[in-house]
Short mmCIF file of C-alpha atoms in Angstrom, two decimals:
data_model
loop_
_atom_site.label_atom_id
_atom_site.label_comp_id
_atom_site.label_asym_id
_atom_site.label_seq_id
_atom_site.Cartn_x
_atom_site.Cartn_y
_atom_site.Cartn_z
CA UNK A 1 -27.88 9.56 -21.91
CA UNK A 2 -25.44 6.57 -21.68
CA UNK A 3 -24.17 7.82 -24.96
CA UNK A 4 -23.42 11.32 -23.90
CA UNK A 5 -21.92 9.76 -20.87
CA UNK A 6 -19.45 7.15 -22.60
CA UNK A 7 -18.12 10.55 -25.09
CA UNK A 8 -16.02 12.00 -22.67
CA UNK A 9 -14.10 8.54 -21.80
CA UNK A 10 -13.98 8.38 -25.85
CA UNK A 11 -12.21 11.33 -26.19
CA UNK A 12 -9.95 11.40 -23.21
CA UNK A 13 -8.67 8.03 -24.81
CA UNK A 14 -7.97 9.78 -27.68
CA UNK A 15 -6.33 12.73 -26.27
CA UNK A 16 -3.96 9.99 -24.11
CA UNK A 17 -2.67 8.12 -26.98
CA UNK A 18 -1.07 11.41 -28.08
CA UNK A 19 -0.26 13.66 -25.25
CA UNK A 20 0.47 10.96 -22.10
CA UNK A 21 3.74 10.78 -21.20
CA UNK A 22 5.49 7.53 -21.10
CA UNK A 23 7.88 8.49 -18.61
CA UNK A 24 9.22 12.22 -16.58
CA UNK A 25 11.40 12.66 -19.21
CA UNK A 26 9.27 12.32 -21.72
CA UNK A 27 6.58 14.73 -19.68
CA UNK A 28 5.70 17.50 -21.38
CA UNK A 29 3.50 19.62 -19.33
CA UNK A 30 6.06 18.92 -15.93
CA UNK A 31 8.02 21.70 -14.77
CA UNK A 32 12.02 20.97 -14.42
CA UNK A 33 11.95 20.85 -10.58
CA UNK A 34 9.15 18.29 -10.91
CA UNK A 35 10.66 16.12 -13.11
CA UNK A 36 13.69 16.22 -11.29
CA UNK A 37 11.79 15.00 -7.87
CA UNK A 38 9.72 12.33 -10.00
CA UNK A 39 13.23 10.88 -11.49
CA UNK A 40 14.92 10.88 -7.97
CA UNK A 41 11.96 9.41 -6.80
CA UNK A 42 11.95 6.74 -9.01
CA UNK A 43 15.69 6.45 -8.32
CA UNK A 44 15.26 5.74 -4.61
CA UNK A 45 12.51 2.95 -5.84
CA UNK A 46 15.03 1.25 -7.72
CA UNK A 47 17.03 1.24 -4.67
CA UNK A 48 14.92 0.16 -2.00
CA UNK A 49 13.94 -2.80 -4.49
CA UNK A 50 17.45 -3.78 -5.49
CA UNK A 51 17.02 -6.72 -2.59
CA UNK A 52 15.01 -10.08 -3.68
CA UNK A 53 12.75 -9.54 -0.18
CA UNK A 54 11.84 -5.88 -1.76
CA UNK A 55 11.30 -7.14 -5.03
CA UNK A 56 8.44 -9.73 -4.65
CA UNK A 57 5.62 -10.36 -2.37
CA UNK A 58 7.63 -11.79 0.47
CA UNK A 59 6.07 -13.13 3.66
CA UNK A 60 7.84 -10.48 5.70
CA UNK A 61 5.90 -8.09 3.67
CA UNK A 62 3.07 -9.88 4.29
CA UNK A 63 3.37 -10.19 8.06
CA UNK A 64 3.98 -6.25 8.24
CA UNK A 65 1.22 -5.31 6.24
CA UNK A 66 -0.99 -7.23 9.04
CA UNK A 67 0.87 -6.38 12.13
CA UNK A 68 0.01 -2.25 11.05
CA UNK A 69 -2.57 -0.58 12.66
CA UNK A 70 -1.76 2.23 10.05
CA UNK A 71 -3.29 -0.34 7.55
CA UNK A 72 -5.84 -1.18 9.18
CA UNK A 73 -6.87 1.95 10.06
CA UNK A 74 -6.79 3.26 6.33
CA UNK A 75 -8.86 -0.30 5.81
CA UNK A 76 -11.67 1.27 8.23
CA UNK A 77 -11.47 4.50 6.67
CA UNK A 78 -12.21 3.71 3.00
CA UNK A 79 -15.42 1.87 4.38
CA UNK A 80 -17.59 4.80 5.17
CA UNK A 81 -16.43 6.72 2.05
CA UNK A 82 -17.16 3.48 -0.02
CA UNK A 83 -20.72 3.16 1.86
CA UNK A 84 -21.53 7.15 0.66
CA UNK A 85 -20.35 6.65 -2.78
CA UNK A 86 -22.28 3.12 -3.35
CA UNK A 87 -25.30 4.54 -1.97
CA UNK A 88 -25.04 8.28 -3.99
CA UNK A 89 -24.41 6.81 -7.42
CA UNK A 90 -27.16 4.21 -6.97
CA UNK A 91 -29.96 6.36 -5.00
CA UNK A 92 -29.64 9.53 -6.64
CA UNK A 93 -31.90 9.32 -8.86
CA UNK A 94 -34.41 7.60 -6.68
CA UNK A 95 -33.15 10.74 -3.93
CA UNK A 96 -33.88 13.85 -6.74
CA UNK A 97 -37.21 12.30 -8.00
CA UNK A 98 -38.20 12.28 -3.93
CA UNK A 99 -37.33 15.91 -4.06
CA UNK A 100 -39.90 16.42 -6.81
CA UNK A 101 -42.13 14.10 -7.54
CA UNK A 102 -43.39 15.86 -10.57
CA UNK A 103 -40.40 15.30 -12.37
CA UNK A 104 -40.10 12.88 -15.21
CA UNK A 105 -37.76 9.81 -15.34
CA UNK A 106 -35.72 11.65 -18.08
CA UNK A 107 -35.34 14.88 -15.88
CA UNK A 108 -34.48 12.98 -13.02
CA UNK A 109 -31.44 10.64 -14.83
CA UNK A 110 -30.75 14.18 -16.62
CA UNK A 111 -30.14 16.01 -13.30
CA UNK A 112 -27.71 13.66 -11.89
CA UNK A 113 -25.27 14.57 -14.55
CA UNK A 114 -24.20 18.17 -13.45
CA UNK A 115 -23.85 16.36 -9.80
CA UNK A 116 -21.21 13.78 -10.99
CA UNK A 117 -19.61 16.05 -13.33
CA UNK A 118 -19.12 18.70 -10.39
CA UNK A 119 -17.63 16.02 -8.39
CA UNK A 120 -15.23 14.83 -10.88
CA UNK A 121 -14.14 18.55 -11.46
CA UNK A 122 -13.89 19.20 -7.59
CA UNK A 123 -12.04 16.33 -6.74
CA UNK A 124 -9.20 16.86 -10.02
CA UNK A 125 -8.86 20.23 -8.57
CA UNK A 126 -8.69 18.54 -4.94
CA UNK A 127 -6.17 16.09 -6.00
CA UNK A 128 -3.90 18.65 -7.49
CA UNK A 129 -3.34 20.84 -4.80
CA UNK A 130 -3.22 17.93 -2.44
CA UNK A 131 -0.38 16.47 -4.37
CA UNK A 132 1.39 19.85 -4.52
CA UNK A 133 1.68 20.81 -1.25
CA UNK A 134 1.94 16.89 -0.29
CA UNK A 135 -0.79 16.59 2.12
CA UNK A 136 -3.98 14.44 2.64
CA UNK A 137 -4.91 14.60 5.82
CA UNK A 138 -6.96 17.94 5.79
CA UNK A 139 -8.75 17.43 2.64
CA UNK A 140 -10.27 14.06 3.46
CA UNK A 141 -11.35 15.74 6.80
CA UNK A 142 -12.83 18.83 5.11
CA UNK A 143 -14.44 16.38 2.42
CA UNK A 144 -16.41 14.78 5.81
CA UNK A 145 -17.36 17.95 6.93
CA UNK A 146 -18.88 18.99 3.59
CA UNK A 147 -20.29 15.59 2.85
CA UNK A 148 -22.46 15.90 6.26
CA UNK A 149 -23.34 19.00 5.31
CA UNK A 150 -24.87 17.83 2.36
CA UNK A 151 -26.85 15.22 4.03
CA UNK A 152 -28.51 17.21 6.55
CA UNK A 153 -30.06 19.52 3.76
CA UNK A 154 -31.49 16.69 2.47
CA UNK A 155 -32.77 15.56 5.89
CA UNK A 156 -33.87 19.38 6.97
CA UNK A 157 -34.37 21.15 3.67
CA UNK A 158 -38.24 22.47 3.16
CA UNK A 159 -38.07 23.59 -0.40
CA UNK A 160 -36.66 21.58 -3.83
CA UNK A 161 -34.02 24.12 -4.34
CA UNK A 162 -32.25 23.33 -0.58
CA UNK A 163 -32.53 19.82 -1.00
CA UNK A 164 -31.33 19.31 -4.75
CA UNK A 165 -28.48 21.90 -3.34
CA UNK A 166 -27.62 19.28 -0.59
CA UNK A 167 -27.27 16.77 -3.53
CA UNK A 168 -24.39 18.98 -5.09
CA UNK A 169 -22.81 19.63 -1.68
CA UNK A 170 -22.62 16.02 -1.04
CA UNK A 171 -21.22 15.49 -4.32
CA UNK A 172 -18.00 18.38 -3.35
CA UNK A 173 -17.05 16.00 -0.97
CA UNK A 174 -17.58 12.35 -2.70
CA UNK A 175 -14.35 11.65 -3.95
CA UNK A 176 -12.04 13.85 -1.58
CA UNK A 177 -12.93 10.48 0.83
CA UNK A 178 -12.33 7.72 -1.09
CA UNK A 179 -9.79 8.95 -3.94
CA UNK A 180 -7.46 10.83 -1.05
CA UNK A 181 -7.67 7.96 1.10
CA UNK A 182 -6.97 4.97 -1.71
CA UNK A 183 -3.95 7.48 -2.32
CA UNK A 184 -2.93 8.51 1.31
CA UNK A 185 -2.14 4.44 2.05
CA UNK A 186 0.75 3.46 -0.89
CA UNK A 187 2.28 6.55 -1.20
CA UNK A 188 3.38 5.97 1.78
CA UNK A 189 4.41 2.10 1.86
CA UNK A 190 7.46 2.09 -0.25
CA UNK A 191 8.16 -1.36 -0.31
CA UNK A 192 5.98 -3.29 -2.93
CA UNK A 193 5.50 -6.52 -1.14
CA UNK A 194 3.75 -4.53 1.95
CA UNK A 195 2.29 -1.85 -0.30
CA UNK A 196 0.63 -4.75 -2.76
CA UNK A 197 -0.76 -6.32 0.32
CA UNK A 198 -2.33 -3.64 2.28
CA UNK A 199 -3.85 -2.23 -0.71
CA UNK A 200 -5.45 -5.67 -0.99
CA UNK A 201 -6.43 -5.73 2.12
CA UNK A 202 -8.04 -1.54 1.65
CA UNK A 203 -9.54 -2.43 -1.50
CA UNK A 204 -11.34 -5.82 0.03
CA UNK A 205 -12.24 -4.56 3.23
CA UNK A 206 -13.62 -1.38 1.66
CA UNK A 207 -15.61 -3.01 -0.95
CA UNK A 208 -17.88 -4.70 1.71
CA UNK A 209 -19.44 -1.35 1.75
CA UNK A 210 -21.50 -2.46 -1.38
CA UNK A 211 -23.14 -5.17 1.10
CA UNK A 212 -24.76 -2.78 3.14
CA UNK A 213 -25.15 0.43 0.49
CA UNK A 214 -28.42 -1.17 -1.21
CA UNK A 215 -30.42 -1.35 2.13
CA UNK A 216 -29.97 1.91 3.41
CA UNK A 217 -31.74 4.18 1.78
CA UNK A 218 -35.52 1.71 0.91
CA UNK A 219 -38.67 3.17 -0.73
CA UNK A 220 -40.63 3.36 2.52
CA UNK A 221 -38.49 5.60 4.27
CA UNK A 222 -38.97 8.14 0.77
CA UNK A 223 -38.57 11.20 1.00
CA UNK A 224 -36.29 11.99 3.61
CA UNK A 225 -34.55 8.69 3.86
CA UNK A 226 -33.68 9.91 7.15
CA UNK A 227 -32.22 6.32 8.20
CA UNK A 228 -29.47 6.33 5.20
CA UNK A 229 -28.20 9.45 5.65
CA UNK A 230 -27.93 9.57 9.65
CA UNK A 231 -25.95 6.13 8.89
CA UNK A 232 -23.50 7.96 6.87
CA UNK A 233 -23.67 10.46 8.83
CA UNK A 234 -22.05 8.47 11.60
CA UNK A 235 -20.06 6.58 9.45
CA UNK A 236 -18.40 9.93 8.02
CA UNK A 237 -18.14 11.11 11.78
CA UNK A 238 -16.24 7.92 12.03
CA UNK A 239 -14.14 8.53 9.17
CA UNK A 240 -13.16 12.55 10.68
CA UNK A 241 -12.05 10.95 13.50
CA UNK A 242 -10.15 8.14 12.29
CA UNK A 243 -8.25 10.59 10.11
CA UNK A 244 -7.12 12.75 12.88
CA UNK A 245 -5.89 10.30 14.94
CA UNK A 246 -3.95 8.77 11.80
CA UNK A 247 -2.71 12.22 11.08
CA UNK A 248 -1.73 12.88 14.36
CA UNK A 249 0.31 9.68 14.61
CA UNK A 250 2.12 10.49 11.53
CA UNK A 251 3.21 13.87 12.50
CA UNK A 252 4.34 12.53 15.75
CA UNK A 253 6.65 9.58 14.21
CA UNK A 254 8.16 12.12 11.60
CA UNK A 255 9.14 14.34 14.82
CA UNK A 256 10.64 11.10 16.58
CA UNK A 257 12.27 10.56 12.98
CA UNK A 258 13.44 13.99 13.08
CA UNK A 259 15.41 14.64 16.64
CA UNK A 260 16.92 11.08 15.74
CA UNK A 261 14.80 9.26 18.76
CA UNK A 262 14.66 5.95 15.82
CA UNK A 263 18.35 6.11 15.10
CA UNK A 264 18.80 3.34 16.93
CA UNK A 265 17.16 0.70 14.55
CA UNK A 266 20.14 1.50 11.93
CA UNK A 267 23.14 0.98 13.74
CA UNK A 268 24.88 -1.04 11.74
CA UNK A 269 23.43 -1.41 8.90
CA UNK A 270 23.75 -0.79 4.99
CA UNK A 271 22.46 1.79 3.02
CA UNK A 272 21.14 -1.36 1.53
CA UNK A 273 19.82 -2.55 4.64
CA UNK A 274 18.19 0.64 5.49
CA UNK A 275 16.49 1.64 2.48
CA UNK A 276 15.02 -2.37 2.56
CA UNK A 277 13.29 -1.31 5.76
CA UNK A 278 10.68 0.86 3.72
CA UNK A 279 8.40 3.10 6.16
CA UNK A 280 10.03 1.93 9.29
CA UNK A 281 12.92 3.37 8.25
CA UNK A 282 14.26 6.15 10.55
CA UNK A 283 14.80 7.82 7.30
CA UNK A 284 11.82 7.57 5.92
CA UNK A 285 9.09 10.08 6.23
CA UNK A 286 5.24 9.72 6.24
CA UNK A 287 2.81 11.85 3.55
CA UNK A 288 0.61 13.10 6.14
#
């Protein structure tokens, strides 16, 4: 099994030695209007890092990065999806062999493969669409909703079909929560010293899932495990809300941003000047 798991990453190695791209010019499968955005893109990174301070890790970055209740919030909202992806790739198996007892150790490591390899496929075709119509926002939310479905067939379902079905619905949402949302938080940080710090800050804070995944779902409470999944439940309630109220917030700035209400903070300045102030830039607008 471990075998026939490890031959994909083999041969998508492969295939990237040839075929990846070492820059948009050198991008193949990008159309022209795409690699024109990705090289003015990377042309207005240049320029917001031609300044020391936007170069390096400076303490102003620092101090931003912590003074952002954007960041934080994103910090809160990679917990929950953290906590629901710990517990599904380590309880799976012990979840589908509660489904049916009278399936074998083999059959049970054998059936968690089409439920990752769904979820890999659902969240590629996720991430696409999300990055071509440049939004976040609705996916992650719609990746809650699905994910809770998913856990109350487990919870309710009478029969081994419902129940193993919950395990694939839970598995459409997986990584539309915790990919989108590791995404969602530098794309839209343009300077590096801020964007190197809260994604420190993300990646810590939503790592401490892994402390609590391994006690929520024990043997005794087999085979419902009704305790684990009403906690993520709640946490992925959490998580919904959380996103609409970042979501919300975002639309609202790039409105302000819009009519010219934050004009005010670049009287005077440089283009220099202006592009150094990353996301607080009146200029700059938020991936929502």
């Amino acid at each position: 099994l471990l075998i026939l798991e490890g031959i994909p990453s083999v041969v998508l190695g492969v295939f990237g030695l040839f075929f990846l791209a070492d820059s948009p010019e050198t991008a193949w499968f990008l159309s022209a209007d795409l690699r024109r955005h990705l090289l003015h893109r990377s042309a207005r990174e240049e320029r917001e890092a031609s300044s020391l301070s936007a170069k390096t890790l400076h303490h102003s970055d620092v101090k931003a990065a912590l003074k952002d209740w954007k960041v934080w919030a994103f910090c809160l909202l990679n917990f929950p999806g953290n906590v629901q992806l710990f517990t599904y790739a380590i309880f799976l198996p012990t979840i589908i062999k509660a489904i049916n007892p009278a399936w074998s150790s083999i059959n049970v490591q054998a059936l968690t493969v089409p439920c990752f390899a769904w979820s890999a496929i659902v969240y590629m075709i996720v991430a696409y669409i999300s990055d071509a119509v440049q939004h976040r926002a609705a996916f992650v939310i719609v990746g809650v909703v699905v994910s809770i479905l998913g856990h109350l067939l487990l919870i309710l379902g009478q029969n081994v079909a419902t129940r193993f079905a919950g395990c694939f619905v839970i598995a459409t949402g997986l990584f539309l929560l915790s990919g989108i949302v590791l995404a969602w938080l530098p794309t839209n940080l343009p300077r590096y010293g801020k964007r190197s710090m809260a994604v420190g800050m993300q990646l810590t804070i939503g790592n401490c899932a892994g402390v609590a995944a391994p006690f929520l779902y024990p043997t005794l409470d087999s085979p419902r495990f009704v305790m684990g999944h009403a906690v993520t439940i709640a946490l992925l309630g959490f998580t919904g809300l959380m996103v609409g109220i970042v979501w919300w917030a975002m639309v609202r700035i790039n409105k302000r941003r819009e009519s010219g209400d934050e004009d005010g903070k670049i009287m005077g300045l440089t283009e220099e000047q202006t592009d150094a102030l990353g996301d607080e830039s009146p200029r700059y607008r938020y991936a929502t």
